Short mmCIF file of C-alpha atoms in Angstrom, two decimals:
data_model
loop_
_atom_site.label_atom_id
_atom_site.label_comp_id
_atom_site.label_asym_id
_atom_site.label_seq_id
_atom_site.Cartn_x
_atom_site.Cartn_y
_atom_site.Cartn_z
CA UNK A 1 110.99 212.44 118.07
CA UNK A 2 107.44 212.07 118.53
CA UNK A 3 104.78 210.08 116.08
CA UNK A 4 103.27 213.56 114.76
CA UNK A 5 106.61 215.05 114.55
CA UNK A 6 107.99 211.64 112.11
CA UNK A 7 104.74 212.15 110.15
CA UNK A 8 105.09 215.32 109.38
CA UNK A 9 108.56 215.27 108.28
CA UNK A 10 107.93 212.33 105.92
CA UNK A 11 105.13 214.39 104.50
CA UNK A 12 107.76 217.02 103.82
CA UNK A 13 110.21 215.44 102.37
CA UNK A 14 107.51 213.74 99.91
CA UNK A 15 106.58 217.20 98.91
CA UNK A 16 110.00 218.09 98.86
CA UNK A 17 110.80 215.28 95.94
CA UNK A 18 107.32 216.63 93.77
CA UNK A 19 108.95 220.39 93.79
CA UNK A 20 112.01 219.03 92.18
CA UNK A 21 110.10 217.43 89.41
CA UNK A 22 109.54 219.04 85.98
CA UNK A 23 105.83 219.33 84.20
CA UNK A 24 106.30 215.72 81.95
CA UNK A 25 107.64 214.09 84.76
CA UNK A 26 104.67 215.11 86.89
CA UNK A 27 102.38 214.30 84.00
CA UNK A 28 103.82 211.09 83.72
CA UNK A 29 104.21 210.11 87.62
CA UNK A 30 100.26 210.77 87.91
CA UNK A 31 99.53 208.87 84.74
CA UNK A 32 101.52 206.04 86.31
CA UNK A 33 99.40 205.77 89.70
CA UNK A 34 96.00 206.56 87.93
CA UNK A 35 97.50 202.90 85.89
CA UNK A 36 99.08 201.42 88.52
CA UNK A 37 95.18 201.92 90.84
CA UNK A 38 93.43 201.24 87.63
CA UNK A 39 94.93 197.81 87.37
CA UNK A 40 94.97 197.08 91.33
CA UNK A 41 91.20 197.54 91.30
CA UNK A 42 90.62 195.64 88.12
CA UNK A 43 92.82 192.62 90.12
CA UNK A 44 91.16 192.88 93.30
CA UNK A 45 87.47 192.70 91.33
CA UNK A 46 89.11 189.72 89.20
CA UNK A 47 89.97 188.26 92.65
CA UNK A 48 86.83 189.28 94.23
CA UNK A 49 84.01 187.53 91.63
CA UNK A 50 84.73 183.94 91.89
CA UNK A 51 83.18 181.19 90.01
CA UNK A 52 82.59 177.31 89.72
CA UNK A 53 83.55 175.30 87.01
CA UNK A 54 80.50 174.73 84.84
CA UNK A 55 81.75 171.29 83.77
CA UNK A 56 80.14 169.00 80.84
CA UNK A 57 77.98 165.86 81.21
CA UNK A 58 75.95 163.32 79.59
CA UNK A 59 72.73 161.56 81.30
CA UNK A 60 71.49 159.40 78.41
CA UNK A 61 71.68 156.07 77.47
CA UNK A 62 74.59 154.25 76.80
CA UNK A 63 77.46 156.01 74.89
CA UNK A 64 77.74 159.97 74.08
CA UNK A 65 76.32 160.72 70.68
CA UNK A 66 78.48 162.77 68.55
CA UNK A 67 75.95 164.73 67.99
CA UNK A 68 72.53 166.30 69.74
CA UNK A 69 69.56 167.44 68.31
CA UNK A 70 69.15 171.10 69.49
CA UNK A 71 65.49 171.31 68.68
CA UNK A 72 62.64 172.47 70.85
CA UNK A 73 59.44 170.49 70.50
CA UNK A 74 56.25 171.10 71.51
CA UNK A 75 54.77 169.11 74.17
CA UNK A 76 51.15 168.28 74.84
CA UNK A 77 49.98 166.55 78.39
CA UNK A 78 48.08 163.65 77.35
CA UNK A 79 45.93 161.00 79.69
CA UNK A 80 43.56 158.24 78.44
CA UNK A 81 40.68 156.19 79.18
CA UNK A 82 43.26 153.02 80.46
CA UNK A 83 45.25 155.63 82.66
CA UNK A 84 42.27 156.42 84.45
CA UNK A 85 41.24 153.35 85.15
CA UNK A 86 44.10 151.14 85.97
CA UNK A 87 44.46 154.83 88.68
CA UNK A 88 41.05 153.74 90.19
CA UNK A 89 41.49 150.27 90.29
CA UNK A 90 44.59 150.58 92.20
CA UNK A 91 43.20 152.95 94.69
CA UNK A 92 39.86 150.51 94.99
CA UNK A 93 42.08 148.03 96.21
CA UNK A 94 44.11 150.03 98.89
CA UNK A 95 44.32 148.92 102.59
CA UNK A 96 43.81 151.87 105.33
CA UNK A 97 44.91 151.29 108.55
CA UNK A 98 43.28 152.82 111.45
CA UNK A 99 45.27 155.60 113.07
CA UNK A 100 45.96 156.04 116.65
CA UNK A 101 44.16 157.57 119.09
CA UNK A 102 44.29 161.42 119.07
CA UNK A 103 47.51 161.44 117.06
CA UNK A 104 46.09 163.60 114.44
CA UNK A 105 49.04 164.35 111.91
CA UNK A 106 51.97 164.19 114.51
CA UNK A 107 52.38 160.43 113.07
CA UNK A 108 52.19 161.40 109.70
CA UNK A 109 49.39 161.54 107.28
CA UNK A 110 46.58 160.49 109.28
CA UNK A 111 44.40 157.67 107.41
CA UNK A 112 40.56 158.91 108.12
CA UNK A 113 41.46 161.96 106.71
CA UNK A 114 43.17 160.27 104.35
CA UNK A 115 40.18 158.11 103.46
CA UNK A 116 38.19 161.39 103.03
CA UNK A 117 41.07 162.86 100.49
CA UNK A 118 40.94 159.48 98.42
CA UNK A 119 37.18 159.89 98.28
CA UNK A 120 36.98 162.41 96.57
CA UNK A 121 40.33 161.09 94.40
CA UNK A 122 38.45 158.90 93.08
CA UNK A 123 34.69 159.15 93.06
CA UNK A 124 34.91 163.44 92.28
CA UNK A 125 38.40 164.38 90.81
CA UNK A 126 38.74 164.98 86.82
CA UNK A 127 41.95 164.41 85.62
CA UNK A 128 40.96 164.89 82.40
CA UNK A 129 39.64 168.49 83.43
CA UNK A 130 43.14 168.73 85.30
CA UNK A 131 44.98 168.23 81.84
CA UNK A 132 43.40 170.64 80.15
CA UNK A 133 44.38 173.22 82.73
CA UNK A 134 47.92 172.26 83.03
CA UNK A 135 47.76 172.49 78.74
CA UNK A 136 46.87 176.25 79.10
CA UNK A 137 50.31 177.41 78.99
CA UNK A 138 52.48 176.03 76.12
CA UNK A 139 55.03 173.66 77.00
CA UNK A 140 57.46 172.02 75.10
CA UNK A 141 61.06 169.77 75.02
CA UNK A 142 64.59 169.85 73.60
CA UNK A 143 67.21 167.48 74.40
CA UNK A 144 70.16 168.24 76.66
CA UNK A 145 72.93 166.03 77.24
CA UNK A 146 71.61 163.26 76.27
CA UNK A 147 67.83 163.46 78.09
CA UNK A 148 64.79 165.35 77.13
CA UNK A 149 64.15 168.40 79.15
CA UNK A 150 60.60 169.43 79.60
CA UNK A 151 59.57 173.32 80.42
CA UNK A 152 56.45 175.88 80.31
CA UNK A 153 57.09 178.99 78.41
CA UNK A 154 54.37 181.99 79.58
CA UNK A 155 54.86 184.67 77.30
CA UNK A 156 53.79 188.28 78.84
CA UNK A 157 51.19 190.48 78.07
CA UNK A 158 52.83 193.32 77.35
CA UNK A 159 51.56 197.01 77.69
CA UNK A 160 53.05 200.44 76.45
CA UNK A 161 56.30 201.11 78.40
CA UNK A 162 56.75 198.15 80.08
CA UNK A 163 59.71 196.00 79.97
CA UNK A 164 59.94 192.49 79.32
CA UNK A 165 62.50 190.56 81.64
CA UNK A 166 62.38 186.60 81.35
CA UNK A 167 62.56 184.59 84.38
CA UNK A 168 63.49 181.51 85.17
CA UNK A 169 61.24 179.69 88.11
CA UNK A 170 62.41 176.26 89.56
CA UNK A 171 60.43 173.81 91.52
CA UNK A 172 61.74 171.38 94.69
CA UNK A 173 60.31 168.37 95.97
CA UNK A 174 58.09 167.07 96.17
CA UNK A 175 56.67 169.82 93.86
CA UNK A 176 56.80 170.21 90.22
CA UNK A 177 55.98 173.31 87.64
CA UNK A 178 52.67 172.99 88.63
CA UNK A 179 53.29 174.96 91.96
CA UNK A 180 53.80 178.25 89.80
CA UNK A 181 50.49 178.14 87.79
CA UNK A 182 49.07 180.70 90.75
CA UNK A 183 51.74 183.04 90.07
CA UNK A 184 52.53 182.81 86.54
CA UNK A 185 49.19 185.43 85.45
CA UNK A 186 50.55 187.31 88.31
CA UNK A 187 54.35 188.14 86.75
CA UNK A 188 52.72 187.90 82.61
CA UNK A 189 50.21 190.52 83.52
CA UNK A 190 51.05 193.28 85.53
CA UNK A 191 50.78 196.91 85.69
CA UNK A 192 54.25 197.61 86.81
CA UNK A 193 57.20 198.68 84.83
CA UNK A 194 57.95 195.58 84.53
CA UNK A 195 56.37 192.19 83.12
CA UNK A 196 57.96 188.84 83.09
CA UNK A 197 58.32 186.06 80.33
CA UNK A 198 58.70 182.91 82.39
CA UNK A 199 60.38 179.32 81.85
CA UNK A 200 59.38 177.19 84.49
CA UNK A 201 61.52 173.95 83.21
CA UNK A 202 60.58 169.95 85.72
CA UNK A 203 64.23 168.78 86.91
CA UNK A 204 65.25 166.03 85.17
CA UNK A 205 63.90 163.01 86.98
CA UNK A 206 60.96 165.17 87.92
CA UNK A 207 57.42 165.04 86.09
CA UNK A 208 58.01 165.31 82.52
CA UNK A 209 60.95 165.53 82.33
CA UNK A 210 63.65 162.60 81.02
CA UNK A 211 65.44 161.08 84.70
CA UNK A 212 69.07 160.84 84.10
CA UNK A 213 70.45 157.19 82.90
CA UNK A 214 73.67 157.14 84.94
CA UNK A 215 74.73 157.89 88.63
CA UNK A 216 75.52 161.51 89.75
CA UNK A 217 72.86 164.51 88.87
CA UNK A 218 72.92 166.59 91.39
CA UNK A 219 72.14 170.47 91.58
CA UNK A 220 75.37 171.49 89.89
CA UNK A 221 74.47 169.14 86.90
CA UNK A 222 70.26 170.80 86.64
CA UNK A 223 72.15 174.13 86.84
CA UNK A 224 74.47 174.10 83.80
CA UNK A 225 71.30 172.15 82.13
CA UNK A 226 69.05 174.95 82.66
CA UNK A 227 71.74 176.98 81.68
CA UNK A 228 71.89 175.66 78.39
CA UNK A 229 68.06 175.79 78.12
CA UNK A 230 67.80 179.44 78.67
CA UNK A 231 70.96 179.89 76.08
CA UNK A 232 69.36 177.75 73.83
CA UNK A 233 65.54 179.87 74.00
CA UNK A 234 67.92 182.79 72.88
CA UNK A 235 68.83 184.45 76.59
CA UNK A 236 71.84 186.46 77.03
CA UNK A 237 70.67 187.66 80.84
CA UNK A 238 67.59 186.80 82.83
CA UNK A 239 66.30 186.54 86.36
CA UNK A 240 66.30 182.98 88.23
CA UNK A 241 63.57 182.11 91.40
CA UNK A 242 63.40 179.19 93.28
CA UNK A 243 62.98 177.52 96.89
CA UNK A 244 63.95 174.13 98.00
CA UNK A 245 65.82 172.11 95.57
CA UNK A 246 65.28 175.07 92.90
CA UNK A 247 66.93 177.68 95.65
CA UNK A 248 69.97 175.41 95.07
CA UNK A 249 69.92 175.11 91.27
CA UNK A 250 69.15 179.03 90.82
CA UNK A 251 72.09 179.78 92.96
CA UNK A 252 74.55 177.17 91.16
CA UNK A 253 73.22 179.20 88.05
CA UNK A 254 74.11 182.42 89.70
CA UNK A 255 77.76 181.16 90.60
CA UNK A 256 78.28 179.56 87.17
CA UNK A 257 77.51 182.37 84.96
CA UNK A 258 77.25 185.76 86.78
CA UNK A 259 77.51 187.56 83.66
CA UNK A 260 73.74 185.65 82.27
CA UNK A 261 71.75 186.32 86.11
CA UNK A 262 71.12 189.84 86.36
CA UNK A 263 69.34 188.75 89.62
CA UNK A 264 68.37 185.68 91.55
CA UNK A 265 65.30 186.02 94.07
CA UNK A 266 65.16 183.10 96.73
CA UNK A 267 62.54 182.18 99.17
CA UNK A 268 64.43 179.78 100.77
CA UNK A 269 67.62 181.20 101.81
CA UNK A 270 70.42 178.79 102.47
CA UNK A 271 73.69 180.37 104.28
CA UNK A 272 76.30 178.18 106.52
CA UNK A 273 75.65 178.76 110.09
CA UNK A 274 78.55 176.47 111.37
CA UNK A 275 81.05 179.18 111.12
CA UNK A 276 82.51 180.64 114.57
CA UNK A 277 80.87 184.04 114.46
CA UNK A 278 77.49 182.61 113.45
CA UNK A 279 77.82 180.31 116.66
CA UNK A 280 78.71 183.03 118.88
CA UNK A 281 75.67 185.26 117.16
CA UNK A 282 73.37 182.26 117.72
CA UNK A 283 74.42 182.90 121.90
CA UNK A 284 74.35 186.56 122.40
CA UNK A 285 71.62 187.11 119.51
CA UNK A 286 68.50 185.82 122.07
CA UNK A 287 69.89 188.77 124.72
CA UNK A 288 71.68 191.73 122.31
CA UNK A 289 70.32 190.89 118.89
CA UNK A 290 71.52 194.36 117.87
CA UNK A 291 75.29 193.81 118.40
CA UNK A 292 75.12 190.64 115.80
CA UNK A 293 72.84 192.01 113.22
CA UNK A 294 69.59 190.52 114.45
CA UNK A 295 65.93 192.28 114.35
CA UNK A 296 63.36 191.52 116.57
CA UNK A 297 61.76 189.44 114.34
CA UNK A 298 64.94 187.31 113.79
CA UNK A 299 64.79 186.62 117.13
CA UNK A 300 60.74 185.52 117.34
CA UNK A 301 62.05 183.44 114.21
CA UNK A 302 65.12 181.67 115.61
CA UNK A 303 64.32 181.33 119.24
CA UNK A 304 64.10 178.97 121.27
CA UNK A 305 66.81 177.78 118.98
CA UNK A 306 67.39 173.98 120.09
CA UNK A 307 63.47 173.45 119.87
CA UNK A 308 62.88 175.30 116.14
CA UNK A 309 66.41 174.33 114.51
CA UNK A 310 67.19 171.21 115.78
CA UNK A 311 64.47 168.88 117.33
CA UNK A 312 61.74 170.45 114.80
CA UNK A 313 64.01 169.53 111.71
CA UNK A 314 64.75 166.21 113.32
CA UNK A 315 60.64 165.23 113.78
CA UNK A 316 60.72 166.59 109.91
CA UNK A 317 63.63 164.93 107.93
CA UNK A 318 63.03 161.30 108.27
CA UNK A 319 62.20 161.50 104.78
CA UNK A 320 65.64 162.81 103.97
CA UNK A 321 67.71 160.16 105.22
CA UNK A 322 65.76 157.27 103.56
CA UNK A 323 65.89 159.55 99.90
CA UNK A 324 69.61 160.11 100.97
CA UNK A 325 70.67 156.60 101.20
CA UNK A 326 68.10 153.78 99.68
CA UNK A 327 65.61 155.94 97.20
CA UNK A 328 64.48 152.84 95.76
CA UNK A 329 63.48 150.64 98.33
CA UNK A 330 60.83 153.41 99.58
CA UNK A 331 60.21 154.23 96.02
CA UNK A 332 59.29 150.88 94.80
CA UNK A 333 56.10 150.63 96.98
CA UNK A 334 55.59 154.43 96.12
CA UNK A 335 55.39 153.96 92.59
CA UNK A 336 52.99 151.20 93.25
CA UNK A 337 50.16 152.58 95.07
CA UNK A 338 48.53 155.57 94.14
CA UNK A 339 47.03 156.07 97.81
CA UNK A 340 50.66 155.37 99.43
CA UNK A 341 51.87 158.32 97.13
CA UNK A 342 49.59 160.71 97.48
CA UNK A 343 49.95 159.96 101.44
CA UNK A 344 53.92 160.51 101.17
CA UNK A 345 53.67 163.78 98.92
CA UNK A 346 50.41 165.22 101.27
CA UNK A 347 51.96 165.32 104.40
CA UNK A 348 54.69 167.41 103.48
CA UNK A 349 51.97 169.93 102.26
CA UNK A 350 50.56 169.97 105.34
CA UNK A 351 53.72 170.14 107.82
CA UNK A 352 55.93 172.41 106.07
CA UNK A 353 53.31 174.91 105.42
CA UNK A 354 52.96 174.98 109.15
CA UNK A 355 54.25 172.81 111.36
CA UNK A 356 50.82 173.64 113.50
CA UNK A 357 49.37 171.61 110.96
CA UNK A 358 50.80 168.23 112.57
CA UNK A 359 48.10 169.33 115.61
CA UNK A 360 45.20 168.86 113.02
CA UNK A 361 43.00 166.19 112.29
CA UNK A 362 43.43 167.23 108.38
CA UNK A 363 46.31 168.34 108.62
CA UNK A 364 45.24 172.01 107.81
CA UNK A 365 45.87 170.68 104.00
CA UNK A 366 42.80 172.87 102.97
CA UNK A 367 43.47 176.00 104.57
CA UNK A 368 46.22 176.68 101.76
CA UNK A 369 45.19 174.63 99.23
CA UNK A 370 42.33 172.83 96.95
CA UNK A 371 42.29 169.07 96.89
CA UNK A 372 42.18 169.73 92.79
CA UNK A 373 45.43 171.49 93.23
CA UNK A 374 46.91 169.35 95.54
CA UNK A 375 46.16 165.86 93.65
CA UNK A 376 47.01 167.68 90.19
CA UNK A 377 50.71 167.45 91.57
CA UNK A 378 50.57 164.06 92.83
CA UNK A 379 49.01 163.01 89.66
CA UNK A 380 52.15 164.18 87.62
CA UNK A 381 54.37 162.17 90.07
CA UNK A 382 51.91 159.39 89.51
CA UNK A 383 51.75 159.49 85.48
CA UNK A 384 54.67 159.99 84.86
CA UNK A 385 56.62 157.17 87.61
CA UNK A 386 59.19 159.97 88.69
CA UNK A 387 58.35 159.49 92.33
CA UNK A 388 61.46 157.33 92.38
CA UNK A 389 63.86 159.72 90.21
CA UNK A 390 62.77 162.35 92.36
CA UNK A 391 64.55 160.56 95.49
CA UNK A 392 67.69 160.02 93.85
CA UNK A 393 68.15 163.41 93.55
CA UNK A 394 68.88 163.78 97.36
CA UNK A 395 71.36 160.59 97.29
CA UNK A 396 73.07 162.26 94.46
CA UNK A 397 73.16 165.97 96.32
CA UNK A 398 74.27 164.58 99.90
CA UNK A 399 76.30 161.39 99.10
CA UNK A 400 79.20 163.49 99.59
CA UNK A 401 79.54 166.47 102.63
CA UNK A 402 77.46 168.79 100.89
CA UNK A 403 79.36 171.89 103.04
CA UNK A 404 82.50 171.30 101.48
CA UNK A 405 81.58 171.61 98.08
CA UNK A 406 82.54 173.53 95.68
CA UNK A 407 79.29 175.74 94.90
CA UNK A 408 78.74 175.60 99.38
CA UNK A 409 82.39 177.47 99.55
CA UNK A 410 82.24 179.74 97.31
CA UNK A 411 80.35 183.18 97.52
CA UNK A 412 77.42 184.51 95.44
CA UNK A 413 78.12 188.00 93.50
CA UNK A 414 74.75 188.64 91.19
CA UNK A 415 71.83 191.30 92.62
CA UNK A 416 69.96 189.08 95.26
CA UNK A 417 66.38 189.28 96.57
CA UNK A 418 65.30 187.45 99.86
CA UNK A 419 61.95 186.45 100.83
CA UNK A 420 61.86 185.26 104.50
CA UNK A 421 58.30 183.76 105.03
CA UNK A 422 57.06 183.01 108.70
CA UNK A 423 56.61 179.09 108.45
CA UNK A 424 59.69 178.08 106.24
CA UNK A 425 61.18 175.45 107.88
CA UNK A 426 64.55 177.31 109.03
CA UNK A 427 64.85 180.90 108.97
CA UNK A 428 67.89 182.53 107.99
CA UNK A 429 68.77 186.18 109.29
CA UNK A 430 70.14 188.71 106.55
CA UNK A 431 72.75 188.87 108.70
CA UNK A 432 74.14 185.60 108.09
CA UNK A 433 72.71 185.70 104.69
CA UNK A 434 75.33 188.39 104.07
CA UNK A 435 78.33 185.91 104.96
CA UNK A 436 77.17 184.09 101.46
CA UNK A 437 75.44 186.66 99.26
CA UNK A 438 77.41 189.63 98.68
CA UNK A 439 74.88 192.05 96.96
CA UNK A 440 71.94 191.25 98.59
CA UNK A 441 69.39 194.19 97.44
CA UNK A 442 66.29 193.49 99.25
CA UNK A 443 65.06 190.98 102.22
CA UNK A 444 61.47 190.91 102.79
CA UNK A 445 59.85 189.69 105.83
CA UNK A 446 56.76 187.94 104.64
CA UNK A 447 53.91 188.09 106.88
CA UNK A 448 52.59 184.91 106.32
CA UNK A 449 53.28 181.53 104.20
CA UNK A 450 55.77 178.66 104.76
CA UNK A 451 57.85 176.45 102.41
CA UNK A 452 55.70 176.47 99.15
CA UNK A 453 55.23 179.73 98.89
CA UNK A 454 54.45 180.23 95.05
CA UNK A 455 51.71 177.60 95.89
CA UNK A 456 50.39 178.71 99.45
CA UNK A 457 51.09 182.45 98.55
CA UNK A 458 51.30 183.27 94.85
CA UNK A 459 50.38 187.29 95.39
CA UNK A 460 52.69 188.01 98.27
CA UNK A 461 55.49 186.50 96.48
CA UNK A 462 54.49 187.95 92.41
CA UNK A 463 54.84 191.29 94.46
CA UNK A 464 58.22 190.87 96.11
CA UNK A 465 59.73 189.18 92.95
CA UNK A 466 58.44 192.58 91.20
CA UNK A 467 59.95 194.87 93.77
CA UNK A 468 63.39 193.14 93.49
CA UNK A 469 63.04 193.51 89.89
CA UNK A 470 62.75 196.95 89.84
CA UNK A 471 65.21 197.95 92.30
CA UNK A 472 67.96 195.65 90.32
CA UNK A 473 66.33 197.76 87.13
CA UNK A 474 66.66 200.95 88.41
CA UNK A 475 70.93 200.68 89.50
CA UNK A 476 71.01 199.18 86.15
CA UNK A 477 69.64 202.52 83.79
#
C-alpha cells in the first residue's frame, strides 16, 4: 500500500466514525476541540510571554524603614554666588599639558582645544542663565526605596482630537535629562494625532538624583524604580525611550511589566550576536546579504566587520574597563577638577557622535552641539558630585557576565520601535534584532546622527518616536 493510498483510507475511516455519531454527540465532540484549542493556545501564549522577576530593594541608609513617604515634591535647581566661584577658582588653577604633535583627538580630548572650551567656561558661560533654562520644565522628587528620585514632568499641549500618551525618556552616560530638552517641545506640541506627556526621571547616582547607599544597582534595580515612579504619577500603560544605559532600563521595564509598556522605542538596539546563526550571518552577510536578512545598508553599516566592531570599540572602551572595575580611583580626581571633568565627559561627545571626529583638531564638538549645551551637562555632573556614582553603575551592570543574565536571556514581547542612526557606535541589523524583540513594528534607518541622538538630532528622532506611536495606536483601536 502506497502513502496516498494509507492516507486516504485513514481519512475514511475518520469520516466513517462522525456518520455513526448522533446530533448531541456531534455538538458536544466540536464543543470539546473548540475547548481543548482554546486552552492549547491560551498555554502556548502563557508559555510564549515570559517575564523577569521584578524583585524588591532598598538603596538608603542604614536599615529599611517600615515605612516610606510616597510623596512627590517639587524640586527647584538652585546655584549660588559660592558655587560659582569656588567653580572658577578651581578651573584658574588647572594645569594643561601640551598635546602631541598632529594627534588631534585620536589621543583623547586634545588640550588647545581644550584651553579654548575652558575659555569660554569660565570668562563667557552663565550658569546662572543655564539654571533658569533647565527650571523651565517642572521637576520634582519622591522617595523610592529608600533614595530620592528626581524627574521632569512636561505636560502636553493638547489640541482638539489629539491623544495624550505619556512617555517615559531615559538618559545614559555620561548624559543626564538634560539631553531631551531639544526634543521635549517637539513630542508636547505637535500636530499629529498624537501628543506626549513626558517623565524624563536622572538614574539614581546620576545628577539629581539620590546615588544608592549600598552595593548592587544595576539596570534591573533603575527599572523596577522607574516602574514604581510611573505607578506612583498614576500610569496604568505608557511608552518608554531610551539609548545607552536608558536602552537597557526601558527594556528591563518592558520585560518586567508587559502589561504597563504599550511600546518601547530604542535608538540603541542591543541584540546577542554570539549565537551560531548570527556568526554564520556575520560570514556570508558581506557576499549574499539577502539569504541572512541583511539590506544593503546593513552591509555599508557592518562591514569591514573586524575594523568597525572590534578594533573601533576597542580604541573606544578604555573608559569602560576602568568604570567596570575601580570607579573611584578615576573618579576621585574627576570630582576634583572641573577642567579634568569636563575633558572626560567632552570627548565622548565628540567620538561617539562620529568617530571622524577623533581626526579633528576640535573634535567636531561644535558641529552638533553649543558649548552652552554641552557645559550645561557637565555642570550637573559637576554640582551635583555624581561623576563618581555615575561609574559605579557600570561595575554594578558588568561585575557579573552580563550575557547570562536573566533580563539578556530572556525575550522582549511589547510593540517595539527601532531607530538605527548612521554613527551609533555598533549597528545592529533588524535581522538579528528579531532574535530578541519579538514584535518589532517599525526600524528606521536614520540618515544621519550617532549615539546621542535626542541631543545631536532631536527632530529626526521626535518624528520616528511619533510614527511608532501611531502605528502601535492604530492595531490598538
Amino acid at each position: 500500500m502506497g502513502l496516498q493510498d494509507a492516507v486516504l483510507q485513514t481519512v475514511e475511516s475518520i469520516k466513517g466514525s462522525f456518520v455513526t455519531l448522533d446530533r448531541s454527540k456531534l455538538q458536544l465532540f466540536a464543543l470539546s476541540s473548540f475547548g481543548a484549542g482554546a486552552l492549547l493556545c491560551y498555554l502556548k501564549c502563557m508559555k510564549t510571554i515570559k517575564t523577569i522577576p521584578t524583585g524588591d530593594g532598598w538603596w538608603g541608609k542604614g536599615e529599611r524603614l517600615m515605612t516610606e513617604d510616597n510623596s512627590i515634591r517639587r524640586f527647584v535647581v538652585k546655584t549660588s554666588a559660592e558655587e560659582i566661584e569656588d567653580l572658577h577658582r578651581r578651573i584658574d588653577q588647572t594645569r594643561f599639558t601640551d598635546p602631541l604633535e598632529d594627534s588631534r583627538f585620536n589621543y583623547g580630548f586634545n588640550s588647545a582645544y581644550l584651553r579654548t572650551v575652558v575659555s569660554y567656561w569660565r570668562h563667557q558661560f552663565n550658569w546662572e542663565k543655564q539654571v533658569d533654562v533647565i527650571n523651565q520644565y517642572p521637576h520634582f522628587k519622591t522617595k523610592i526605596e529608600g533614595i530620592d528620585v528626581h524627574f521632569v514632568h512636561a505636560r502636553p499641549t493638547q489640541k482638539p482630537g489629539q491623544t495624550v500618551l505619556p512617555l517615559m525618556m531615559v538618559h545614559g552616560w555620561p548624559g543626564s535629562f538634560y539631553e531631551f530638552y531639544g526634543i521635549l517641545p517637539l513630542l508636547t506640541k505637535t500636530d499629529e494625532d498624537v501628543v506626549f506627556e513626558v517623565i524624563c526621571p536622572s538614574i539614581p547616582g546620576y545628577g539629581y538624583s539620590e546615588a544608592p547607599h549600598k552595593k548592587g544597582f544595576n539596570t534591573l534595580e533603575a527599572a523596577r524604580i522607574f516602574l514604581k515612579l510611573m505607578e506612583r504619577l498614576g500610569f496604568r500603560e505608557f511608552y518608554v525611550q531610551g539609548g545607552d544605559w536608558g536602552a537597557f532600563i526601558t527594556s528591563n521595564m518592558a520585560q518586567m511589566k508587559p502589561e504597563c509598556v504599550r511600546g518601547l522605542h530604542l535608538n540603541m538596539v542591543i541584540a546577542r550576536t554570539d549565537s551560531t546563526p548570527q556568526l554564520l550571518s556575520l560570514v556570508i552577510g558581506r557576499y549574499l546579504p539577502f539569504l541572512v536578512g541583511f539590506t544593503k545598508e546593513d552591509v555599508r553599516r557592518l562591514y569591514p566587520y573586524m575594523e568597525k566592531n572590534v578594533f573601533d570599540i576597542m580604541r573606544e572602551t578604555g573608559y569602560l574597563h576602568i568604570q567596570a572595575t575601580k570607579p573611584d580611583t578615576a573618579g576621585c580626581g574627576l570630582n576634583d577638577s572641573p577642567v579634568g571633568l569636563a575633558a572626560y565627559i567632552l570627548e565622548k561627545f565628540s567620538s561617539w557622535t562620529n568617530l571622524e571626529n577623533r581626526d579633528l583638531v576640535d573634535g567636531g564638538l561644535e558641529k552638533k552641539f553649543n558649548l552652552d549645551d554641552l557645559l550645561t551637562n557637565v555642570m550637573i555632573y559637576w554640582t551635583t558630585c555624581s561623576i563618581i556614582p555615575s561609574m559605579r553603575f557600570y561595575k554594578e551592570n558588568i561585575k557579573k557576565d552580563i550575557k547570562t543574565r536573566v533580563d539578556r536571556v530572556t525575550k522582549i514581547y511589547v510593540p517595539t520601535g527601532l531607530a538605527a542612526f548612521p554613527d551609533e557606535l555598533l549597528h545592529c541589523p533588524r535581522a538579528w534584532a528579531s532574535s530578541r524583540f519579538t514584535d518589532v513594528r517599525s526600524f528606521s534607518y536614520m540618515s544621519r546622527g550617532g549615539h546621542f541622538a535626542a541631543f545631536e538630532e532631536p527632530h529626526l528622532l521626535a518624528q520616528d518616536i511619533i510614527q511608532f506611536a501611531k502605528k502601535v495606536e492604530r492595531k490598538a483601536h
